[in-house]
CSV table of C-alpha atoms and ligand atoms in Angstrom, one decimal:
chain,number,residue,atom,x,y,z
A,1,UNK,CA,65.4,120.2,62.7
A,2,UNK,CA,68.8,119.3,62.3
A,3,UNK,CA,70.3,116.0,62.7
A,4,UNK,CA,72.8,116.6,65.5
A,5,UNK,CA,70.0,117.7,67.3
A,6,UNK,CA,68.0,114.4,66.9
A,7,UNK,CA,71.0,112.6,67.9
A,8,UNK,CA,71.7,114.5,70.9
A,9,UNK,CA,68.3,113.6,72.0
A,10,UNK,CA,68.3,110.0,71.0
A,11,UNK,CA,71.7,109.5,72.5
A,12,UNK,CA,70.2,110.9,75.9
A,13,UNK,CA,67.5,108.3,76.3
A,14,UNK,CA,69.4,105.5,74.8
A,15,UNK,CA,70.2,102.9,77.0
A,16,UNK,CA,71.1,99.4,75.7
A,17,UNK,CA,69.8,99.4,72.6
A,18,UNK,CA,71.3,98.2,69.4
A,19,UNK,CA,71.9,101.4,67.1
A,20,UNK,CA,72.5,100.8,63.4
A,21,UNK,CA,73.4,103.9,61.4
A,22,UNK,CA,73.7,104.5,57.6
A,23,UNK,CA,75.0,107.4,55.2
A,24,UNK,CA,74.7,110.6,57.0
A,25,UNK,CA,73.8,109.5,60.6
A,26,UNK,CA,76.3,107.0,60.1
A,27,UNK,CA,78.9,110.1,59.8
A,28,UNK,CA,77.4,112.0,63.0
A,29,UNK,CA,76.6,109.4,65.4
A,30,UNK,CA,80.2,108.8,66.2
A,31,UNK,CA,80.4,112.2,67.6
A,32,UNK,CA,77.7,111.6,69.9
A,33,UNK,CA,78.3,107.7,71.0
A,34,UNK,CA,80.7,105.4,70.8
A,35,UNK,CA,78.5,102.3,72.4
A,36,UNK,CA,79.4,98.6,71.9
A,37,UNK,CA,76.0,98.3,70.6
A,38,UNK,CA,76.5,100.7,67.7
A,39,UNK,CA,76.9,99.9,64.3
A,40,UNK,CA,77.9,102.7,61.8
A,41,UNK,CA,77.1,100.8,58.8
A,42,UNK,CA,79.3,102.5,56.2
A,43,UNK,CA,80.4,102.7,53.3
A,44,UNK,CA,78.0,102.4,50.6
A,45,UNK,CA,75.2,100.6,52.3
A,46,UNK,CA,72.3,102.5,50.8
A,47,UNK,CA,69.2,100.3,51.5
A,48,UNK,CA,70.6,97.5,53.6
A,49,UNK,CA,70.4,98.9,57.1
A,50,UNK,CA,66.8,98.2,57.8
A,51,UNK,CA,67.1,94.4,56.5
A,52,UNK,CA,70.3,94.2,58.7
A,53,UNK,CA,68.4,95.8,61.8
A,54,UNK,CA,65.3,93.0,61.1
A,55,UNK,CA,68.0,90.1,61.2
A,56,UNK,CA,69.4,91.5,64.4
A,57,UNK,CA,66.2,92.0,65.8
A,58,UNK,CA,64.5,88.5,65.0
A,59,UNK,CA,68.1,86.8,66.4
A,60,UNK,CA,67.9,89.2,69.6
A,61,UNK,CA,63.9,89.6,70.5
A,62,UNK,CA,65.0,90.9,74.1
A,63,UNK,CA,67.0,93.5,72.5
A,64,UNK,CA,65.4,97.0,71.2
A,65,UNK,CA,67.1,97.7,67.6
A,66,UNK,CA,67.0,100.8,66.6
A,67,UNK,CA,68.0,101.7,62.7
A,68,UNK,CA,68.8,105.3,61.4
A,69,UNK,CA,68.2,104.8,57.7
A,70,UNK,CA,68.3,107.8,55.1
A,71,UNK,CA,65.1,108.8,53.4
A,72,UNK,CA,67.3,108.1,49.9
A,73,UNK,CA,68.1,104.7,51.5
A,74,UNK,CA,64.4,103.7,52.0
A,75,UNK,CA,63.6,104.5,48.6
A,76,UNK,CA,66.1,102.2,47.5
A,77,UNK,CA,65.0,99.2,49.5
A,78,UNK,CA,61.1,100.1,49.8
A,79,UNK,CA,60.6,96.0,50.1
A,80,UNK,CA,61.7,96.3,53.5
A,81,UNK,CA,58.8,98.1,54.9
A,82,UNK,CA,56.8,95.1,53.8
A,83,UNK,CA,59.1,92.6,54.7
A,84,UNK,CA,59.5,94.1,58.8
A,85,UNK,CA,55.8,94.4,58.6
A,86,UNK,CA,55.0,90.9,57.7
A,87,UNK,CA,57.8,89.5,60.3
A,88,UNK,CA,56.7,92.4,62.8
A,89,UNK,CA,59.2,92.3,65.5
A,90,UNK,CA,58.1,93.8,68.7
A,91,UNK,CA,61.7,95.5,69.3
A,92,UNK,CA,62.6,97.1,66.0
A,93,UNK,CA,62.3,101.0,65.5
A,94,UNK,CA,63.1,102.2,62.0
A,95,UNK,CA,63.7,105.9,61.8
A,96,UNK,CA,63.3,107.6,58.4
A,97,UNK,CA,65.8,110.5,58.0
A,98,UNK,CA,63.9,112.4,55.9
A,99,UNK,CA,65.9,115.1,54.6
A,100,UNK,CA,64.6,115.0,51.2
A,101,UNK,CA,67.7,114.4,49.6
A,102,UNK,CA,70.7,112.2,48.8
A,103,UNK,CA,73.1,114.0,50.8
A,104,UNK,CA,76.0,112.1,51.1
A,105,UNK,CA,76.0,111.0,47.1
A,106,UNK,CA,75.8,115.1,46.5
A,107,UNK,CA,72.5,116.3,47.7
A,108,UNK,CA,70.3,115.6,44.7
A,109,UNK,CA,66.7,115.4,46.1
A,110,UNK,CA,65.1,112.5,46.2
A,111,UNK,CA,62.4,110.7,43.9
A,112,UNK,CA,59.0,111.8,45.3
A,113,UNK,CA,60.1,114.7,47.1
A,114,UNK,CA,57.1,116.9,48.3
A,115,UNK,CA,54.9,114.0,47.1
A,116,UNK,CA,55.8,110.8,48.7
A,117,UNK,CA,54.4,110.4,52.4
A,118,UNK,CA,56.6,108.3,54.2
A,119,UNK,CA,54.4,107.5,57.0
A,120,UNK,CA,51.7,106.3,54.6
A,121,UNK,CA,53.9,104.1,52.7
A,122,UNK,CA,54.8,102.2,56.4
A,123,UNK,CA,50.7,102.4,57.2
A,124,UNK,CA,50.0,100.8,53.9
A,125,UNK,CA,52.8,98.3,54.3
A,126,UNK,CA,51.0,96.9,57.8
A,127,UNK,CA,53.2,98.6,60.5
A,128,UNK,CA,51.3,98.8,63.6
A,129,UNK,CA,53.0,102.4,64.8
A,130,UNK,CA,53.8,104.5,62.0
A,131,UNK,CA,54.1,108.5,63.1
A,132,UNK,CA,55.9,111.5,62.4
A,133,UNK,CA,58.8,112.7,65.1
A,134,UNK,CA,57.5,115.7,67.2
A,135,UNK,CA,60.3,118.2,67.3
A,136,UNK,CA,58.4,120.0,70.3
A,137,UNK,CA,58.4,116.8,72.2
A,138,UNK,CA,61.6,115.1,71.0
A,139,UNK,CA,62.8,113.5,74.0
A,140,UNK,CA,59.7,112.8,75.8
A,141,UNK,CA,58.5,110.8,72.3
A,142,UNK,CA,61.9,109.0,71.9
A,143,UNK,CA,61.5,107.9,75.6
A,144,UNK,CA,58.1,106.5,74.4
A,145,UNK,CA,59.2,105.0,71.2
A,146,UNK,CA,62.1,103.2,72.8
A,147,UNK,CA,59.4,101.7,75.3
A,148,UNK,CA,56.4,100.6,73.1
A,149,UNK,CA,55.7,97.5,71.5
A,150,UNK,CA,57.0,97.8,67.7
A,151,UNK,CA,57.8,97.7,64.9
A,152,UNK,CA,57.7,101.3,65.0
A,153,UNK,CA,58.4,103.5,62.1
A,154,UNK,CA,59.3,107.0,62.7
A,155,UNK,CA,59.6,109.7,60.0
A,156,UNK,CA,62.3,112.3,61.2
A,157,UNK,CA,61.9,115.6,59.2
A,158,UNK,CA,65.5,116.9,59.3
A,159,UNK,CA,67.5,119.8,57.3
A,160,UNK,CA,70.2,118.8,55.5
A,161,UNK,CA,73.3,118.8,57.9
A,162,UNK,CA,76.9,120.1,56.9
A,163,UNK,CA,78.2,116.9,55.7
A,164,UNK,CA,81.1,115.0,57.5
A,165,UNK,CA,83.5,112.4,57.0
A,166,UNK,CA,82.5,108.7,57.3
A,167,UNK,CA,84.3,106.8,60.0
A,168,UNK,CA,86.4,104.3,58.5
A,169,UNK,CA,88.8,104.0,61.3
A,170,UNK,CA,87.3,100.5,61.9
A,171,UNK,CA,86.9,98.0,59.0
A,172,UNK,CA,83.4,97.0,58.4
A,173,UNK,CA,83.9,93.2,59.1
A,174,UNK,CA,85.4,94.0,62.3
A,175,UNK,CA,82.6,96.5,63.6
A,176,UNK,CA,80.0,93.6,62.7
A,177,UNK,CA,82.3,91.1,64.7
A,178,UNK,CA,82.5,93.5,67.6
A,179,UNK,CA,78.6,93.8,67.7
A,180,UNK,CA,78.2,90.4,67.3
A,181,UNK,CA,80.6,89.3,70.4
A,182,UNK,CA,78.6,92.1,72.4
A,183,UNK,CA,75.4,90.7,71.7
A,184,UNK,CA,76.6,87.0,72.4
A,185,UNK,CA,77.6,88.3,75.6
A,186,UNK,CA,74.4,90.5,76.4
A,187,UNK,CA,71.6,88.0,75.0
A,188,UNK,CA,70.8,84.2,74.1
A,189,UNK,CA,71.8,85.0,70.6
A,190,UNK,CA,74.6,82.4,69.3
B,201,MG,MG1,68.6,112.0,52.7
């Protein structure tokens, strides 16, 4: 499956969830979505997406939070699996974008390529739901994932994409401020 196929399916079922993207996903997601609850978390944010998402999920428990995090990003912050499992926010969904490479930094293979089982890592960390994305049932499975009690870890096997340019038109502080204002208008978050 390529990245755009996954993002197209996600955008088709997404309603009012917060969507946080990092690295390759953050380059591609603006071509699919310009939602007020998007946070394209760039640049140079390897590893930080899941914990930003955890903070939002805890602050806004009535709001689902979907994090699209690179596999290389996850390896840079594996501790987030344990922290999120311990906090266990029911409204958090972490998608591990598993293309086997550090795509944005030059397509180097990730450590553990072909050996590391990401779903197994999440299960061992204590995630109640840790699954592989079924590309044959993509849309239906995404609808299920967005509706069930989390935290949910989803491993999304992907081909490497063609790459792109990060969307840097809006400075990062303004993106965060914009999301914060939107969350304050939609939730009890203050
Ligand atoms: Mg990758």
